[in-house]
CSV table of C-alpha atoms in Angstrom, one decimal:
chain,number,residue,atom,x,y,z
A,1,MET,CA,-1.5,-32.6,13.7
A,2,ARG,CA,-2.8,-29.9,16.0
A,3,ILE,CA,-1.7,-26.6,14.5
A,4,LEU,CA,-1.9,-23.0,15.9
A,5,ILE,CA,-2.4,-20.3,13.2
A,6,THR,CA,-2.1,-16.5,13.6
A,7,GLY,CA,-3.5,-14.3,10.8
A,8,ALA,CA,-6.0,-17.0,9.9
A,9,THR,CA,-8.6,-14.5,8.6
A,10,GLY,CA,-6.2,-13.0,6.1
A,11,LEU,CA,-5.8,-13.9,2.4
A,12,ILE,CA,-3.3,-16.7,2.9
A,13,GLY,CA,-4.6,-17.8,6.3
A,14,ARG,CA,-8.1,-18.6,5.0
A,15,GLU,CA,-7.0,-20.8,2.2
A,16,LEU,CA,-4.2,-22.4,4.2
A,17,GLY,CA,-6.5,-23.3,7.1
A,18,LYS,CA,-9.1,-24.8,4.7
A,19,ARG,CA,-6.5,-27.0,3.0
A,20,LEU,CA,-5.2,-28.2,6.4
A,21,ALA,CA,-8.7,-28.9,7.7
A,22,ARG,CA,-9.4,-30.9,4.5
A,23,ARG,CA,-6.5,-33.2,5.2
A,24,GLY,CA,-7.6,-33.8,8.8
A,25,ASP,CA,-5.5,-31.4,10.9
A,26,VAL,CA,-7.0,-29.9,14.0
A,27,LEU,CA,-6.7,-26.1,14.0
A,28,VAL,CA,-6.4,-23.5,16.8
A,29,CYS,CA,-6.5,-19.8,15.7
A,30,LEU,CA,-5.5,-16.6,17.5
A,31,VAL,CA,-7.8,-13.9,16.3
A,32,ARG,CA,-8.6,-10.3,17.3
A,33,ASP,CA,-12.4,-10.8,17.4
A,34,VAL,CA,-13.9,-14.3,17.9
A,35,ASP,CA,-17.4,-13.6,16.6
A,36,THR,CA,-16.1,-11.9,13.4
A,37,ALA,CA,-13.6,-14.6,12.8
A,38,ARG,CA,-16.2,-17.3,13.3
A,39,ARG,CA,-18.1,-15.9,10.3
A,40,LYS,CA,-15.0,-15.3,8.2
A,41,LEU,CA,-13.1,-18.6,8.6
A,42,PRO,CA,-14.1,-21.3,6.1
A,43,PHE,CA,-12.9,-24.1,8.3
A,44,PRO,CA,-13.5,-25.5,11.8
A,45,ALA,CA,-11.1,-24.2,14.5
A,46,THR,CA,-10.9,-23.4,18.2
A,47,LEU,CA,-10.6,-19.7,18.5
A,48,HIS,CA,-8.8,-17.6,21.1
A,49,ALA,CA,-8.9,-13.8,21.3
A,50,TRP,CA,-5.5,-12.3,21.0
A,51,ASP,CA,-3.6,-9.3,19.6
A,52,HIS,CA,0.1,-8.3,19.6
A,53,THR,CA,-0.3,-6.1,22.8
A,54,ARG,CA,-1.3,-9.1,24.9
A,55,ALA,CA,0.3,-12.4,26.1
A,56,VAL,CA,-0.7,-15.5,24.1
A,57,PRO,CA,-3.2,-17.6,26.2
A,58,ALA,CA,-1.4,-20.6,27.5
A,59,GLU,CA,-4.3,-22.9,26.7
A,60,ALA,CA,-4.0,-22.0,23.0
A,61,LEU,CA,-0.7,-23.9,22.9
A,62,ARG,CA,-1.9,-27.0,24.8
A,63,GLY,CA,-1.2,-30.1,22.6
A,64,VAL,CA,0.0,-28.0,19.6
A,65,ASP,CA,2.4,-29.7,17.3
A,66,ALA,CA,3.2,-26.8,15.0
A,67,VAL,CA,2.7,-23.0,14.7
A,68,ILE,CA,2.1,-21.0,11.5
A,69,HIS,CA,2.6,-17.3,12.2
A,70,LEU,CA,1.0,-15.0,9.6
A,71,ALA,CA,-0.3,-12.1,11.7
A,72,GLY,CA,0.6,-8.5,11.0
A,73,GLU,CA,-1.0,-5.2,10.2
A,74,PRO,CA,-1.6,-5.1,6.4
A,75,VAL,CA,1.1,-3.1,4.6
A,76,ALA,CA,-0.8,-2.2,1.5
A,77,GLU,CA,-4.0,-0.8,3.1
A,78,GLY,CA,-4.2,3.0,3.8
A,79,ARG,CA,-1.5,5.7,3.7
A,80,TRP,CA,1.7,5.3,5.7
A,81,THR,CA,1.1,7.8,8.5
A,82,ALA,CA,3.3,7.7,11.5
A,83,ALA,CA,0.7,5.8,13.4
A,84,LYS,CA,0.2,3.3,10.6
A,85,LYS,CA,4.0,2.7,10.3
A,86,ALA,CA,4.2,2.1,14.0
A,87,LEU,CA,1.4,-0.4,13.8
A,88,ILE,CA,3.0,-2.2,10.9
A,89,LEU,CA,6.2,-2.6,12.9
A,90,ASP,CA,4.7,-3.3,16.4
A,91,SER,CA,2.2,-5.8,15.2
A,92,ARG,CA,5.0,-7.9,13.7
A,93,VAL,CA,7.8,-7.4,16.2
A,94,GLN,CA,5.8,-7.4,19.4
A,95,GLY,CA,3.4,-10.1,18.1
A,96,THR,CA,6.3,-12.4,17.2
A,97,ARG,CA,8.0,-11.7,20.5
A,98,ARG,CA,4.9,-12.7,22.5
A,99,LEU,CA,4.3,-15.8,20.4
A,100,VAL,CA,7.9,-17.0,20.8
A,101,GLU,CA,7.7,-16.3,24.5
A,102,ALA,CA,4.5,-18.4,24.8
A,103,VAL,CA,6.1,-21.3,22.8
A,104,LEU,CA,9.1,-21.3,25.0
A,105,ALA,CA,6.9,-21.3,28.1
A,106,HIS,CA,4.1,-23.6,27.0
A,107,GLY,CA,4.9,-25.3,23.7
A,108,ARG,CA,6.9,-28.3,24.8
A,109,GLY,CA,5.7,-30.7,22.1
A,110,LEU,CA,6.3,-28.3,19.3
A,111,ALA,CA,8.0,-29.6,16.2
A,112,ALA,CA,7.8,-26.7,13.7
A,113,PHE,CA,7.3,-22.9,13.8
A,114,VAL,CA,6.6,-21.6,10.3
A,115,HIS,CA,7.2,-17.9,10.1
A,116,GLY,CA,5.6,-15.8,7.4
A,117,SER,CA,7.9,-12.9,6.5
A,118,ALA,CA,8.1,-10.6,3.5
A,119,SER,CA,10.3,-9.9,0.4
A,120,GLY,CA,10.4,-6.3,1.5
A,121,TYR,CA,13.6,-7.3,3.2
A,122,TYR,CA,15.5,-6.8,0.0
A,123,GLY,CA,14.3,-3.2,-0.8
A,124,ASP,CA,14.6,-1.5,-4.1
A,125,ARG,CA,17.4,-3.3,-6.0
A,126,GLY,CA,16.9,-2.5,-9.6
A,127,ASP,CA,17.8,-5.4,-12.0
A,128,GLU,CA,19.9,-7.3,-9.4
A,129,ARG,CA,19.0,-11.0,-9.2
A,130,LEU,CA,18.2,-11.8,-5.6
A,131,THR,CA,17.7,-15.0,-3.6
A,132,ALA,CA,17.0,-15.8,0.0
A,133,GLU,CA,20.7,-15.4,0.8
A,134,SER,CA,21.0,-11.9,-0.7
A,135,SER,CA,21.8,-9.0,1.7
A,136,LYS,CA,19.3,-6.7,3.3
A,137,GLY,CA,18.1,-3.7,1.4
A,138,GLU,CA,17.2,-0.2,2.5
A,139,GLY,CA,14.0,1.4,3.5
A,140,PHE,CA,11.2,1.1,6.0
A,141,LEU,CA,10.0,-2.4,5.0
A,142,ALA,CA,13.5,-3.8,5.0
A,143,ASP,CA,14.1,-2.5,8.5
A,144,VAL,CA,10.7,-3.9,9.6
A,145,VAL,CA,11.5,-7.4,8.3
A,146,GLU,CA,15.0,-7.4,9.9
A,147,GLN,CA,13.6,-6.6,13.3
A,148,TRP,CA,10.6,-9.0,12.8
A,149,GLU,CA,12.8,-12.0,11.9
A,150,ALA,CA,15.2,-11.1,14.8
A,151,GLU,CA,12.5,-12.0,17.2
A,152,LEU,CA,12.9,-15.7,16.2
A,153,GLN,CA,16.4,-15.8,17.7
A,154,PRO,CA,15.4,-16.9,21.3
A,155,LEU,CA,13.5,-19.8,19.7
A,156,LEU,CA,16.5,-20.8,17.6
A,157,GLU,CA,18.8,-20.7,20.6
A,158,HIS,CA,16.7,-22.4,23.2
A,159,ARG,CA,14.7,-24.9,21.1
A,160,PRO,CA,17.1,-26.1,18.4
A,161,GLU,CA,15.0,-29.2,17.9
A,162,VAL,CA,12.1,-27.1,16.5
A,163,ARG,CA,12.2,-26.5,12.7
A,164,VAL,CA,11.8,-22.8,11.9
A,165,PRO,CA,11.3,-22.2,8.2
A,166,VAL,CA,10.9,-18.6,7.2
A,167,VAL,CA,8.9,-17.7,4.1
A,168,ARG,CA,9.6,-14.3,2.6
A,169,THR,CA,6.4,-13.7,0.6
A,170,GLY,CA,6.2,-11.5,-2.5
A,171,ILE,CA,3.2,-10.1,-4.2
A,172,VAL,CA,0.4,-12.6,-3.8
A,173,LEU,CA,-2.0,-12.8,-6.8
A,174,ALA,CA,-5.6,-13.7,-5.9
A,175,ARG,CA,-8.9,-12.8,-7.5
A,176,ASP,CA,-10.7,-11.7,-4.3
A,177,GLY,CA,-7.9,-10.0,-2.3
A,178,GLY,CA,-4.5,-8.5,-2.3
A,179,ALA,CA,-2.8,-6.3,-4.9
A,180,LEU,CA,-4.6,-7.9,-7.9
A,181,ALA,CA,-8.0,-7.2,-6.6
A,182,GLU,CA,-7.1,-3.6,-6.1
A,183,MET,CA,-6.0,-3.3,-9.7
A,184,LEU,CA,-8.9,-5.0,-11.3
A,185,PRO,CA,-11.6,-2.2,-11.2
A,186,LEU,CA,-9.5,0.2,-13.3
A,187,PHE,CA,-8.1,-2.5,-15.6
A,188,ARG,CA,-11.7,-3.6,-16.4
A,189,LEU,CA,-12.4,-0.2,-17.7
A,190,SER,CA,-9.1,0.0,-19.8
A,191,ALA,CA,-8.2,2.9,-17.5
A,192,ALA,CA,-4.9,1.5,-16.2
A,193,GLY,CA,-1.4,1.2,-17.5
A,194,ARG,CA,2.1,0.5,-16.3
A,195,LEU,CA,3.3,2.3,-13.2
A,196,GLY,CA,6.1,4.8,-13.8
A,197,SER,CA,8.7,3.5,-16.2
A,198,GLY,CA,7.4,-0.1,-15.9
A,199,ARG,CA,11.0,-1.4,-15.7
A,200,GLN,CA,10.7,-2.2,-12.0
A,201,TRP,CA,10.6,-5.9,-11.2
A,202,MET,CA,7.6,-7.6,-9.5
A,203,SER,CA,8.2,-10.7,-7.5
A,204,TRP,CA,4.8,-12.4,-7.5
A,205,ILE,CA,3.3,-15.7,-6.5
A,206,HIS,CA,-0.1,-17.3,-7.1
A,207,LEU,CA,-2.3,-17.8,-4.0
A,208,ASP,CA,-2.4,-21.5,-4.6
A,209,ASP,CA,1.4,-21.7,-4.6
A,210,ILE,CA,2.0,-19.6,-1.5
A,211,VAL,CA,-0.4,-21.8,0.3
A,212,GLY,CA,1.3,-24.9,-1.1
A,213,LEU,CA,4.7,-23.5,0.0
A,214,PHE,CA,3.5,-22.9,3.6
A,215,MET,CA,2.2,-26.5,3.6
A,216,HIS,CA,5.6,-27.7,2.3
A,217,ALA,CA,7.4,-25.6,5.0
A,218,LEU,CA,5.1,-27.1,7.7
A,219,ASP,CA,5.6,-30.7,6.6
A,220,SER,CA,9.2,-30.9,5.5
A,221,ALA,CA,11.3,-27.7,5.1
A,222,ASP,CA,14.3,-27.3,7.3
A,223,THR,CA,15.1,-24.3,9.5
A,224,GLY,CA,16.1,-21.4,7.1
A,225,LEU,CA,14.8,-19.0,4.5
A,226,LEU,CA,12.5,-19.8,1.6
A,227,GLU,CA,11.5,-17.3,-1.1
A,228,GLY,CA,7.7,-17.0,-1.4
A,229,THR,CA,7.9,-16.0,-5.1
A,230,ALA,CA,7.3,-17.7,-8.4
A,231,PRO,CA,10.3,-18.8,-10.6
A,232,ARG,CA,9.9,-16.0,-13.2
A,233,PRO,CA,9.6,-12.5,-11.8
A,234,VAL,CA,8.4,-9.9,-14.3
A,235,THR,CA,8.7,-6.2,-14.9
A,236,ASN,CA,5.7,-4.0,-14.2
A,237,ALA,CA,5.4,-3.4,-17.9
A,238,GLU,CA,5.3,-7.2,-18.6
A,239,PHE,CA,2.8,-7.7,-15.8
A,240,THR,CA,0.5,-4.9,-17.1
A,241,MET,CA,0.5,-6.4,-20.6
A,242,ALA,CA,-0.2,-9.9,-19.3
A,243,LEU,CA,-3.1,-8.6,-17.1
A,244,ALA,CA,-4.7,-6.6,-19.9
A,245,ARG,CA,-4.5,-9.6,-22.3
A,246,ALA,CA,-5.9,-12.0,-19.7
A,247,LEU,CA,-8.9,-9.6,-19.2
A,248,GLY,CA,-9.3,-8.9,-22.9
A,249,VAL,CA,-9.0,-5.1,-22.4
A,250,ILE,CA,-6.8,-2.3,-23.7
A,251,GLU,CA,-3.7,-1.1,-21.8
A,252,ASN,CA,-4.0,2.6,-21.0
A,253,LEU,CA,-1.3,5.3,-20.6
A,254,PRO,CA,1.3,4.8,-17.8
A,255,ALA,CA,0.9,6.5,-14.5
A,256,PRO,CA,3.7,9.0,-14.0
A,257,PRO,CA,5.8,8.6,-10.8
A,258,PRO,CA,4.9,12.1,-9.4
A,259,ALA,CA,1.2,11.1,-9.6
A,260,ILE,CA,1.9,7.8,-7.8
A,261,ARG,CA,3.8,9.5,-5.1
A,262,LEU,CA,1.1,12.1,-4.6
A,263,MET,CA,-1.6,9.3,-4.4
A,264,PHE,CA,0.3,6.9,-2.1
A,265,GLY,CA,2.8,9.1,-0.3
A,266,GLU,CA,5.7,7.1,1.2
A,267,LYS,CA,3.9,3.9,0.4
A,268,ALA,CA,4.7,4.6,-3.3
A,269,ALA,CA,8.1,2.9,-2.6
A,270,ILE,CA,6.4,-0.5,-2.8
A,271,VAL,CA,4.8,0.4,-6.1
A,272,LEU,CA,7.8,1.9,-7.8
A,273,GLY,CA,10.5,-0.2,-6.1
A,274,SER,CA,12.1,-3.1,-7.9
A,275,THR,CA,12.7,-6.5,-6.3
A,276,ARG,CA,13.8,-9.4,-8.6
A,277,LEU,CA,13.6,-12.3,-6.1
A,278,GLU,CA,14.1,-15.8,-7.5
A,279,PRO,CA,13.2,-18.9,-5.5
A,280,ALA,CA,16.5,-20.7,-5.5
A,281,ALA,CA,16.2,-21.9,-1.9
A,282,THR,CA,12.6,-22.8,-2.3
A,283,ARG,CA,13.3,-25.0,-5.4
A,284,ALA,CA,16.3,-26.6,-3.7
A,285,SER,CA,14.0,-27.6,-0.7
A,286,GLY,CA,11.9,-29.6,-3.1
A,287,TYR,CA,8.8,-27.4,-3.6
A,288,ARG,CA,7.3,-27.6,-7.1
A,289,PHE,CA,5.4,-24.6,-8.4
A,290,ARG,CA,2.0,-25.0,-10.0
A,291,PHE,CA,2.2,-21.5,-11.7
A,292,ALA,CA,5.6,-20.7,-12.9
A,293,THR,CA,4.7,-17.9,-15.4
A,294,VAL,CA,2.6,-14.8,-14.7
A,295,GLN,CA,0.6,-15.5,-17.9
A,296,ASP,CA,-0.5,-18.9,-16.5
A,297,ALA,CA,-1.3,-17.4,-13.1
A,298,LEU,CA,-3.4,-14.5,-14.6
A,299,ALA,CA,-5.2,-16.8,-17.0
A,300,ASP,CA,-6.3,-18.9,-14.1
A,301,LEU,CA,-7.3,-15.9,-12.0
A,302,VAL,CA,-8.8,-13.3,-14.3
A,303,SER,CA,-9.8,-15.0,-17.6
A,304,PRO,CA,-13.2,-15.8,-16.0
A,305,LEU,CA,-13.7,-12.1,-15.7
A,306,ARG,CA,-13.6,-11.4,-19.4
A,307,ASP,CA,-16.5,-9.7,-21.2
A,308,GLY,CA,-17.4,-7.7,-18.1
A,309,THR,CA,-18.1,-10.7,-15.9
A,310,TYR,CA,-17.8,-10.3,-12.2
A,311,LEU,CA,-17.0,-13.4,-10.1
A,312,ARG,CA,-17.0,-13.5,-6.4
A,313,VAL,CA,-16.8,-16.4,-3.9
A,314,TRP,CA,-18.0,-16.3,-0.3
A,315,GLU,CA,-17.2,-19.1,2.1
A,316,GLN,CA,-18.4,-19.8,5.6
A,317,TRP,CA,-18.1,-22.9,7.9
A,318,VAL,CA,-20.9,-23.8,10.2
A,319,PRO,CA,-21.0,-26.7,12.7
A,320,GLN,CA,-23.9,-28.5,11.1
A,321,PRO,CA,-23.9,-31.3,8.5
A,322,PRO,CA,-25.2,-30.6,5.0
A,323,GLU,CA,-28.3,-32.7,5.7
A,324,ARG,CA,-29.3,-30.3,8.5
A,325,LEU,CA,-28.8,-27.2,6.3
A,326,TRP,CA,-30.3,-28.4,3.1
A,327,PRO,CA,-34.0,-28.3,4.2
A,328,PHE,CA,-33.7,-24.6,5.0
A,329,PHE,CA,-32.8,-23.9,1.4
A,330,CYS,CA,-35.6,-26.1,0.1
A,331,ASP,CA,-38.1,-23.5,1.2
A,332,ALA,CA,-37.7,-20.4,-1.0
A,333,HIS,CA,-39.4,-18.2,1.6
A,334,ASN,CA,-36.5,-18.7,3.9
A,335,LEU,CA,-34.4,-16.6,1.6
A,336,GLU,CA,-36.3,-13.6,2.9
A,337,SER,CA,-34.8,-14.1,6.4
A,338,ILE,CA,-31.2,-14.1,5.1
A,339,THR,CA,-31.6,-11.1,2.8
A,340,PRO,CA,-31.0,-7.6,4.2
A,341,PRO,CA,-34.0,-5.4,4.8
A,342,PHE,CA,-32.9,-2.6,2.5
A,343,LEU,CA,-33.8,-4.8,-0.5
A,344,ASN,CA,-37.4,-5.3,0.6
A,345,PHE,CA,-37.1,-8.8,-0.7
A,346,ARG,CA,-40.2,-11.0,-1.0
A,347,VAL,CA,-40.9,-14.4,-2.6
A,348,LEU,CA,-44.0,-14.3,-4.7
A,349,GLY,CA,-44.3,-17.9,-5.7
A,350,GLN,CA,-42.7,-20.9,-7.5
A,351,SER,CA,-43.7,-23.1,-10.5
A,352,SER,CA,-43.6,-26.4,-8.7
A,353,ARG,CA,-44.6,-27.5,-5.2
A,354,GLU,CA,-41.2,-28.9,-4.4
A,355,ILE,CA,-38.1,-27.1,-5.5
A,356,GLY,CA,-36.0,-29.0,-8.0
A,357,ALA,CA,-34.2,-28.7,-11.4
A,358,GLY,CA,-36.3,-26.5,-13.6
A,359,THR,CA,-38.3,-24.8,-10.9
A,360,LEU,CA,-39.0,-21.1,-11.6
A,361,ILE,CA,-39.1,-18.8,-8.5
A,362,ASP,CA,-40.5,-15.3,-8.6
A,363,TYR,CA,-39.3,-12.5,-6.4
A,364,ARG,CA,-40.0,-8.8,-5.7
A,365,LEU,CA,-37.4,-6.4,-4.4
A,366,ARG,CA,-36.2,-2.8,-4.5
A,367,LEU,CA,-32.9,-1.6,-5.9
A,368,ASP,CA,-31.9,2.0,-5.4
A,369,GLY,CA,-35.5,2.7,-4.5
A,370,LEU,CA,-36.9,1.1,-7.8
A,371,PRO,CA,-39.3,-1.8,-7.6
A,372,ILE,CA,-37.9,-4.9,-9.4
A,373,ARG,CA,-39.4,-8.2,-10.5
A,374,TRP,CA,-36.9,-11.1,-10.6
A,375,GLN,CA,-37.4,-14.6,-11.8
A,376,SER,CA,-34.8,-17.4,-11.2
A,377,ARG,CA,-34.6,-20.9,-12.6
A,378,ILE,CA,-33.1,-23.8,-10.7
A,379,ASP,CA,-30.6,-25.0,-13.2
A,380,ALA,CA,-29.1,-27.8,-11.0
A,381,TRP,CA,-30.3,-29.5,-7.9
A,382,ASP,CA,-28.1,-32.1,-6.1
A,383,PRO,CA,-29.3,-32.7,-2.5
A,384,PRO,CA,-27.7,-32.1,-0.1
A,385,ARG,CA,-24.5,-30.9,-1.8
A,386,SER,CA,-25.3,-28.1,-4.3
A,387,PHE,CA,-27.8,-26.2,-6.3
A,388,VAL,CA,-27.6,-23.5,-9.0
A,389,ASP,CA,-30.0,-20.7,-9.7
A,390,LEU,CA,-29.9,-18.6,-12.8
A,391,GLN,CA,-31.7,-15.2,-13.4
A,392,VAL,CA,-34.3,-15.6,-16.1
A,393,ARG,CA,-35.7,-12.1,-15.7
A,394,GLY,CA,-34.2,-9.3,-13.7
A,395,PRO,CA,-31.8,-6.4,-13.5
A,396,TYR,CA,-28.6,-8.2,-14.6
A,397,ARG,CA,-27.4,-9.3,-18.0
A,398,LEU,CA,-26.3,-12.4,-16.1
A,399,TRP,CA,-26.8,-13.7,-12.5
A,400,HIS,CA,-25.5,-17.2,-12.0
A,401,HIS,CA,-25.4,-18.4,-8.3
A,402,THR,CA,-23.9,-21.7,-7.3
A,403,HIS,CA,-24.5,-22.9,-3.7
A,404,ASP,CA,-22.2,-25.6,-2.5
A,405,PHE,CA,-22.4,-27.5,0.8
A,406,GLU,CA,-19.1,-29.4,1.4
A,407,PRO,CA,-18.7,-31.7,4.4
A,408,LEU,CA,-15.7,-30.5,6.4
A,409,GLY,CA,-14.8,-31.7,9.8
A,410,ALA,CA,-17.9,-32.0,12.0
A,411,GLY,CA,-19.8,-29.4,9.9
A,412,THR,CA,-20.2,-27.8,6.5
A,413,LEU,CA,-18.2,-25.4,4.3
A,414,MET,CA,-20.9,-23.3,2.7
A,415,ARG,CA,-19.7,-21.7,-0.6
A,416,ASP,CA,-21.6,-19.1,-2.6
A,417,THR,CA,-20.1,-18.5,-6.1
A,418,VAL,CA,-21.7,-15.7,-8.0
A,419,ARG,CA,-21.1,-14.7,-11.6
A,420,TYR,CA,-22.8,-11.6,-12.9
A,421,ARG,CA,-22.8,-9.0,-15.6
A,422,LEU,CA,-24.3,-5.6,-15.6
A,423,PRO,CA,-26.4,-4.2,-18.4
A,424,ALA,CA,-24.9,-1.7,-21.0
A,425,GLY,CA,-21.5,-3.4,-21.0
A,426,TRP,CA,-18.5,-1.2,-20.2
A,427,LEU,CA,-20.7,1.8,-19.7
A,428,GLY,CA,-22.7,-0.1,-17.1
A,429,ASN,CA,-19.4,-1.1,-15.4
A,430,LEU,CA,-18.2,2.5,-15.4
A,431,ALA,CA,-21.5,3.9,-14.1
A,432,ALA,CA,-22.4,1.3,-11.5
A,433,GLY,CA,-19.7,-1.4,-11.3
A,434,ARG,CA,-18.2,-0.4,-7.9
A,435,ARG,CA,-21.6,0.5,-6.4
A,436,VAL,CA,-23.1,-2.8,-7.4
A,437,ALA,CA,-20.1,-4.7,-6.1
A,438,ASP,CA,-20.3,-3.0,-2.8
A,439,ARG,CA,-24.0,-3.7,-2.6
A,440,VAL,CA,-23.4,-7.4,-3.3
A,441,GLU,CA,-20.8,-7.5,-0.6
A,442,ARG,CA,-23.3,-6.0,1.9
A,443,ILE,CA,-25.9,-8.6,0.9
A,444,PHE,CA,-23.6,-11.5,1.5
A,445,ASP,CA,-22.2,-10.1,4.7
A,446,PHE,CA,-25.7,-9.9,6.0
A,447,ARG,CA,-26.3,-13.4,4.8
A,448,ALA,CA,-23.2,-14.7,6.7
A,449,ARG,CA,-24.4,-13.0,9.9
A,450,ARG,CA,-27.9,-14.5,9.7
A,451,ILE,CA,-26.6,-18.0,8.9
A,452,ASP,CA,-24.2,-17.7,11.8
A,453,GLU,CA,-27.2,-16.8,14.0
A,454,LEU,CA,-29.2,-19.7,12.7
A,455,PHE,CA,-26.6,-22.4,12.4
A,456,GLY,CA,-23.4,-21.2,14.0
A,457,ARG,CA,-23.7,-23.1,17.2
A,458,PRO,CA,-23.2,-26.8,17.6
């Protein structure tokens, strides 16, 4: 299929696009900035510049069989100022309106329009058991979702042959984004506890399942509502206990509601509100969940982070085959060109003429102004698909870096998986955890830019 995706650079969009590309679908993405999106997207796609204030380019819909609409200003980022609230609303309402208008005008061969919506429709409902068919709640997000979904009406009226599944997504649990990633720094330090009373319900879903549900909606779901939440919602107290146990840390004192409201302002409503949404319609449609309990979901996502371990994955698609990329990484000195200048990184030498399993490589760099000697060992070498380097001597208790080169489409999905631990245990995490994490992000952002410059064109 040829599929048009909006919101492709977001948490769900990146994983969904990758899964679609792996099965052979051809992807077209509407993005705000083409150059930035090209570095961020871990899959091949034709990119068109677009935002909610502009008409959708007609050529973006040429030959498209289905649309997956995920775009919208992030709700959880930043305080809800008047300007932020207007952007949350306008990006969804106007964006959907313009996309529907473009489909009606140019999408004659369209078979499905999958609309990503939100469980915020139900508002704060205490212990009430909710499903897709439950009534609208109260509050800003409920009003946003109502207006957002109303923009689908012209499509439903004028193109009844097009399937229009609507997925009302709950709290998506993922290691490298969303609400869970925001919680992890404090939980790592045993500095977090339940929020308020802890009795409020959280309707969550594992990232793998929400991606699977969008695939299911694309392929087979009928027009109508689907709950993008796992079968067993939990209270905040239950979630907090499960997260602390999965991390192997101690749960701290609860955060009182006045402090939460002071910190988040009006946005505290999504932290303290209670939504107990159960996936009755989703299960009836035939979708089978991989992660039904929050304990299983958190074990998958955060158990690798026990004992102070940090785990981060960066992915980037480039339009070159692995065989073309591999020789670049066979020369250790090329690492200097993809490492940011602030590290003053230099390769001093290696223990064998050709890099392979067991090769030792010596480096020199500066961290926070201090000169550092670093030695890595190549622990695995599998041309042209993967290699692993492990710090033998250096500033970390552990630095384990896996480089994967996965053929995808007419190019390569490059994946860097880094596991590291800081010295001094919890004290090191407290003193430098956030600073080091930010620095590592800067390093790999620079790396992505340089790789795009070197290999990002066919």
